[in-house]
Coordinates of C-alpha atoms and ligand atoms in Angstrom, one line a residue:
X1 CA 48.4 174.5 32.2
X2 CA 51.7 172.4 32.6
X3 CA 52.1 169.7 29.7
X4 CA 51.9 166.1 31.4
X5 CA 54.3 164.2 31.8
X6 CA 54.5 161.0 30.8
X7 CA 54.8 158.0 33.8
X8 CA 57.9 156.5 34.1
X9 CA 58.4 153.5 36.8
X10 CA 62.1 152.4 36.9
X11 CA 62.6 149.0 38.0
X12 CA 64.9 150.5 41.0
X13 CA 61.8 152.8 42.1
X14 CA 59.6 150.2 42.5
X15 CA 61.0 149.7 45.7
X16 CA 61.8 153.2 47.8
X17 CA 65.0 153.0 49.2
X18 CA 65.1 154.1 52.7
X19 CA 66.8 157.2 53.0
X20 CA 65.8 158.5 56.2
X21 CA 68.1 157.5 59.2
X22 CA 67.4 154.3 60.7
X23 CA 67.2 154.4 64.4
X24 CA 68.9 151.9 66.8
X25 CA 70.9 150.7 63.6
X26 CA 73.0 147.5 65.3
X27 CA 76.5 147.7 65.8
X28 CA 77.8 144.9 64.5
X29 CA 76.0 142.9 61.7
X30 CA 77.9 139.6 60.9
X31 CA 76.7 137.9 57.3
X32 CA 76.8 134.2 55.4
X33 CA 76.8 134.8 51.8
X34 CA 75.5 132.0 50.6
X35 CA 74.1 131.2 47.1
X36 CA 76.5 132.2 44.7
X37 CA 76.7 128.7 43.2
X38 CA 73.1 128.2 42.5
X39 CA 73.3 131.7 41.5
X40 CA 75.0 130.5 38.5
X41 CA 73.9 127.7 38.0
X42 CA 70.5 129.0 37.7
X43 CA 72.2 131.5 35.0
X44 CA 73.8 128.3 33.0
X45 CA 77.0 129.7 34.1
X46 CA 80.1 127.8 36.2
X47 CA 80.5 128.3 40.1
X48 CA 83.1 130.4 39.6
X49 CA 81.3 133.1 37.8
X50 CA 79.0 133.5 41.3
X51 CA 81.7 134.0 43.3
X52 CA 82.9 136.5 41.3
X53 CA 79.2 138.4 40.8
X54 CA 79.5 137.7 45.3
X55 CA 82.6 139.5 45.4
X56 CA 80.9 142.9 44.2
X57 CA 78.4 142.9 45.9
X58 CA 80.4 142.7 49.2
X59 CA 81.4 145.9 48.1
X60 CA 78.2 147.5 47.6
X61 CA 77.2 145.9 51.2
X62 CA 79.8 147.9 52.4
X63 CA 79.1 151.2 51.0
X64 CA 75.4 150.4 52.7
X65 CA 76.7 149.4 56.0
X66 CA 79.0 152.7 55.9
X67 CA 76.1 154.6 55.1
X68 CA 73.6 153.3 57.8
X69 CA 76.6 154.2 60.5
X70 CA 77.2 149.9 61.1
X71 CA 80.2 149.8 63.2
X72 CA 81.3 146.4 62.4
X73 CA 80.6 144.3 59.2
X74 CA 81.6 140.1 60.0
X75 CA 81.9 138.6 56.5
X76 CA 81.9 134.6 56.0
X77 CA 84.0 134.6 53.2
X78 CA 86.0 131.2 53.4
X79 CA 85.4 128.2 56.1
X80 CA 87.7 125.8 57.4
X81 CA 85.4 123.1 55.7
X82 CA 85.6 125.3 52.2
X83 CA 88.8 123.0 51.5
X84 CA 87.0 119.9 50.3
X85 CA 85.3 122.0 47.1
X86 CA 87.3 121.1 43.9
X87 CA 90.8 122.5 43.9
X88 CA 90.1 125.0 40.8
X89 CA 87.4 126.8 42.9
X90 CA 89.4 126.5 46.2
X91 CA 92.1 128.2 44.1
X92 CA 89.7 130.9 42.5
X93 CA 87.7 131.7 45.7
X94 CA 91.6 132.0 47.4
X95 CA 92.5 134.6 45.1
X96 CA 89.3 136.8 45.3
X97 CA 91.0 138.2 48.5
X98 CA 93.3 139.7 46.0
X99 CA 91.2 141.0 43.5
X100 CA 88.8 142.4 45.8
X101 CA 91.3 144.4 47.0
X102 CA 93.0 145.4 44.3
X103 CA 89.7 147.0 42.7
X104 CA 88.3 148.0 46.1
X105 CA 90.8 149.3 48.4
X106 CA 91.2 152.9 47.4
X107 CA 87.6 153.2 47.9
X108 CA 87.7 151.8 51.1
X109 CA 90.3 154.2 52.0
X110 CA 88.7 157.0 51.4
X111 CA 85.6 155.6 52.9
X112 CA 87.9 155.0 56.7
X113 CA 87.1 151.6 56.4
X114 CA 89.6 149.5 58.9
X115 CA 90.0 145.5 57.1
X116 CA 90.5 142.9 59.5
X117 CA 90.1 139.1 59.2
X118 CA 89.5 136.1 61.5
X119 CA 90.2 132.7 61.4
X120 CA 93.4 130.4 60.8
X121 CA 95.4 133.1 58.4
X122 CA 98.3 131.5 58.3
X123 CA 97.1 128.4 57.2
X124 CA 96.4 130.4 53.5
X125 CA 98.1 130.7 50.9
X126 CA 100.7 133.6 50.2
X127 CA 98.8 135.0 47.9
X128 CA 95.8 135.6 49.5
X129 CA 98.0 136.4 53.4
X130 CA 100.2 138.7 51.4
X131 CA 97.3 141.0 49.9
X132 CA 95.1 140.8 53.2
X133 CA 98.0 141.6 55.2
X134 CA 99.1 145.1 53.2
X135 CA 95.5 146.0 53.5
X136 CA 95.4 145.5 57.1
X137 CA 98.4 147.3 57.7
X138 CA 97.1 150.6 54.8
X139 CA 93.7 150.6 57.1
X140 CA 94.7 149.8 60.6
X141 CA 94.4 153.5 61.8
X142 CA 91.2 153.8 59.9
X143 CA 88.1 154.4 62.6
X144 CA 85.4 154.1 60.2
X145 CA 83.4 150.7 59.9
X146 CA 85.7 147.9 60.7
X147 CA 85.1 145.5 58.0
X148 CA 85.8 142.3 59.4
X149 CA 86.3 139.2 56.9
X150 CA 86.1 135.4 58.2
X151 CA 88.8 133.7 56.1
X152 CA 89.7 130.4 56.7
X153 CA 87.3 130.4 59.9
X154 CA 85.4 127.5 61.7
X155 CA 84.1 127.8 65.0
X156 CA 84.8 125.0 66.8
X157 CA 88.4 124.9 65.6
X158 CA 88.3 128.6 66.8
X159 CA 87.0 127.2 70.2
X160 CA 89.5 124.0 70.5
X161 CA 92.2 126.7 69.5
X162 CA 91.4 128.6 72.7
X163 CA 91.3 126.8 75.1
X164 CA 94.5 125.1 74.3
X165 CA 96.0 128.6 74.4
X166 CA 94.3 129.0 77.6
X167 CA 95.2 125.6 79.4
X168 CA 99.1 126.9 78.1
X169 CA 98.7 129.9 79.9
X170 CA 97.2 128.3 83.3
X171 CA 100.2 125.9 82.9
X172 CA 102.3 128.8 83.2
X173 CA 100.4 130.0 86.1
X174 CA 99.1 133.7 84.7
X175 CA 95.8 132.4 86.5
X176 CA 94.1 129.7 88.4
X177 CA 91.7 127.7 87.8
X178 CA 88.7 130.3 89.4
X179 CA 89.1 132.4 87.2
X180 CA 88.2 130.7 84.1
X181 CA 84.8 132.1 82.9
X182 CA 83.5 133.6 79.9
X183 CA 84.7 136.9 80.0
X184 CA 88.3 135.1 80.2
X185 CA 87.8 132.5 77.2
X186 CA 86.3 135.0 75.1
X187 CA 89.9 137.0 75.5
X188 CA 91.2 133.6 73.8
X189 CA 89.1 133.9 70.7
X190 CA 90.0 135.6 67.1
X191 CA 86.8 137.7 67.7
X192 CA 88.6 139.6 71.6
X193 CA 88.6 142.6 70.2
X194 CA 85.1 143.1 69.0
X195 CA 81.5 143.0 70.6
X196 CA 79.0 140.1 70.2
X197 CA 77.1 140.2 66.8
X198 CA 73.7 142.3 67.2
X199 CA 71.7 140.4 64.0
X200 CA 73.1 137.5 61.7
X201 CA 72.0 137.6 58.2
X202 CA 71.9 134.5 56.1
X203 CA 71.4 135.0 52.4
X204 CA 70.0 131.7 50.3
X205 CA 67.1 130.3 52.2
X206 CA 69.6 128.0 54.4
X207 CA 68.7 128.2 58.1
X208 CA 72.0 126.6 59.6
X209 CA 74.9 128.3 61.4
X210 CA 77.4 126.0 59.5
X211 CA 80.1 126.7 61.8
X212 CA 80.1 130.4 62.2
X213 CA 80.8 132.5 65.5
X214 CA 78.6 130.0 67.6
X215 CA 80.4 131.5 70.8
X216 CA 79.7 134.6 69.7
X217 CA 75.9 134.5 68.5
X218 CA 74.4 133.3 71.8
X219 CA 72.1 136.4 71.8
X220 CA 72.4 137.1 68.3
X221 CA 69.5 138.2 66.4
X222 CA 68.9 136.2 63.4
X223 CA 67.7 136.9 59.9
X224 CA 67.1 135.1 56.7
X225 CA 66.0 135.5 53.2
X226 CA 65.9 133.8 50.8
X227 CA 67.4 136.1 48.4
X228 CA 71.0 134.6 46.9
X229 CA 74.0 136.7 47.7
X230 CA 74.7 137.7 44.3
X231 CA 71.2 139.2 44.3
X232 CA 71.4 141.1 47.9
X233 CA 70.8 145.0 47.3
X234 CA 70.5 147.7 50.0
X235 CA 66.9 147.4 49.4
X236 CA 67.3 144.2 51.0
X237 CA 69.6 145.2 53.7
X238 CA 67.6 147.6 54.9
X239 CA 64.5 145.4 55.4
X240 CA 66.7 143.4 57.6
X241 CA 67.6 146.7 59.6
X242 CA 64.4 147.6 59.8
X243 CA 63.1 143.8 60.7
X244 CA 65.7 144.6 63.9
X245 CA 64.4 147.6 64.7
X246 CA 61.0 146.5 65.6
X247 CA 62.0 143.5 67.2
X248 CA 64.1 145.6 69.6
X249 CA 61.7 148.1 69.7
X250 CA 59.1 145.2 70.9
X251 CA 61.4 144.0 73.6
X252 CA 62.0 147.8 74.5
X253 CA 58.1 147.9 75.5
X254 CA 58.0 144.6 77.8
Ligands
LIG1 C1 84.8 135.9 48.5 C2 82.7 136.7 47.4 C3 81.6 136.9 48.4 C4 80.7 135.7 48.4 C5 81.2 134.6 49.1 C6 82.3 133.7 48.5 C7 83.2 134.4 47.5 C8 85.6 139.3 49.2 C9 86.6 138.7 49.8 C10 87.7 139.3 50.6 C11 88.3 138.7 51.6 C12 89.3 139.3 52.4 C13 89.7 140.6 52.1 C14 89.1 141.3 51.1 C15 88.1 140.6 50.3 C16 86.4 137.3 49.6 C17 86.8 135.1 49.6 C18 85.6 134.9 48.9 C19 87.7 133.9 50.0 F1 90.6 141.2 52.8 N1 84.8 138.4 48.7 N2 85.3 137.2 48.9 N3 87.2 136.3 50.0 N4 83.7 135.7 47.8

């Protein structure tokens, strides 16, 4: 008779990660990562140190979204209105672009992982434009996820922005009036060259856009947890995929 063994429940098995394929998995999941601050705060530890604990696990959100066959990964990561915080986190939050990348880019090498950015890049600082750009140029024949980071991104600046660049372009008569409509202004934002987001995650319990891609989400499904960033897991990520999947599965059925 085989010898018992005794019962061990790991805190990680408590919840089954879902390692079957997901079906109708959506192609581009855009995410606010909000709560690092009261992350830390909750922790007795500065701002700063959230940010930082945020940082990593944009990386392991990658490795899930690679893993779940995501085609395009839209990250909040800086707002136009992220410039009246304190200049010491300003600064810090600046130079995560950096770090991130100096830690994280040979994985997403080797993962085909394609870094692009939206929003007002040259607006940052040289730091930050200098790192984001090599990694933009090592990845751009990468056909993997495209992992797209909002830097320095507000929406209605992104909106203003376009249509000035498209009243320029009437001016100079490349078309008429008539032909303004939405496939036309959408050419005009930073978003042109990929597809509407399919779900919107916002970490944090916050149920605001604050600004982000509201062109872009008019058919957007949304989701929210209240889960910080700093405490998102693929266990977590995959509930969302799954939440997706049987709300398109219910409108499937109409
Ligand atoms: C930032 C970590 C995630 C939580 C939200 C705020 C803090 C990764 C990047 C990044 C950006 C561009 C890039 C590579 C990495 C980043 C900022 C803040 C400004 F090419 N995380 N992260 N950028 N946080």
């Amino acid at each position: 008779m085989p010898m018992k063994l005794p019962f061990f429940k790991s805190k990680k098995e408590e919840i089954p990660i879902q390692t079957e394929e997901l079906t109708n998995v959506p192609e581009h999941v855009a995410i606010i990562m909000d709560g690092n601050g009261r992350w830390a705060k909750q922790k007795g530890l500065p701002r700063i140190a959230g940010h930082k604990a945020g940082m990593d696990v944009v990386k392991d959100t990658v490795e899930t979204a690679v893993k779940h066959n995501i085609k395009i990964l839209t990250l909040f990561a800086f707002s136009t209105e992220n410039w009246k915080r304190p200049k010491h986190e300003v600064e810090y939050l600046l130079r995560l672009p950096k770090e991130f990348l100096h830690i994280y880019l040979p994985d997403l090498i080797k993962n085909n992982v394609r870094i692009e950015t939206i929003g007002d890049f040259d607006s940052l600082p040289g730091y930050t434009k200098e790192a984001v750009q090599y990694a933009k140029e090592k990845t751009k024949d990468n056909d993997g996820l495209l992992l797209n980071f909002a830097l320095n991104y507000g929406s209605r600046k992104e909106i203003l922005r376009a249509i000035k660049s498209m009243m320029e372009d009437m001016d100079n008569e490349e078309f008429s009036l008539e032909q303004v409509d939405e496939k036309l202004l959408s050419k005009y934002l930073y978003t042109h060259n990929v597809s509407d987001p399919d779900l919107l995650i916002r970490t944090s319990g916050e149920q605001r856009l604050s600004n982000f891609l509201l062109w872009q989400l008019a058919y957007t499904e949304f989701w929210f947890t209240d889960v910080l960033w700093p405490d998102f897991t693929e266990e977590v990520f995959v509930k969302a995929l799954m939440d997706y999947q049987n709300r398109s599965r219910r409108y499937g059925g109409i």
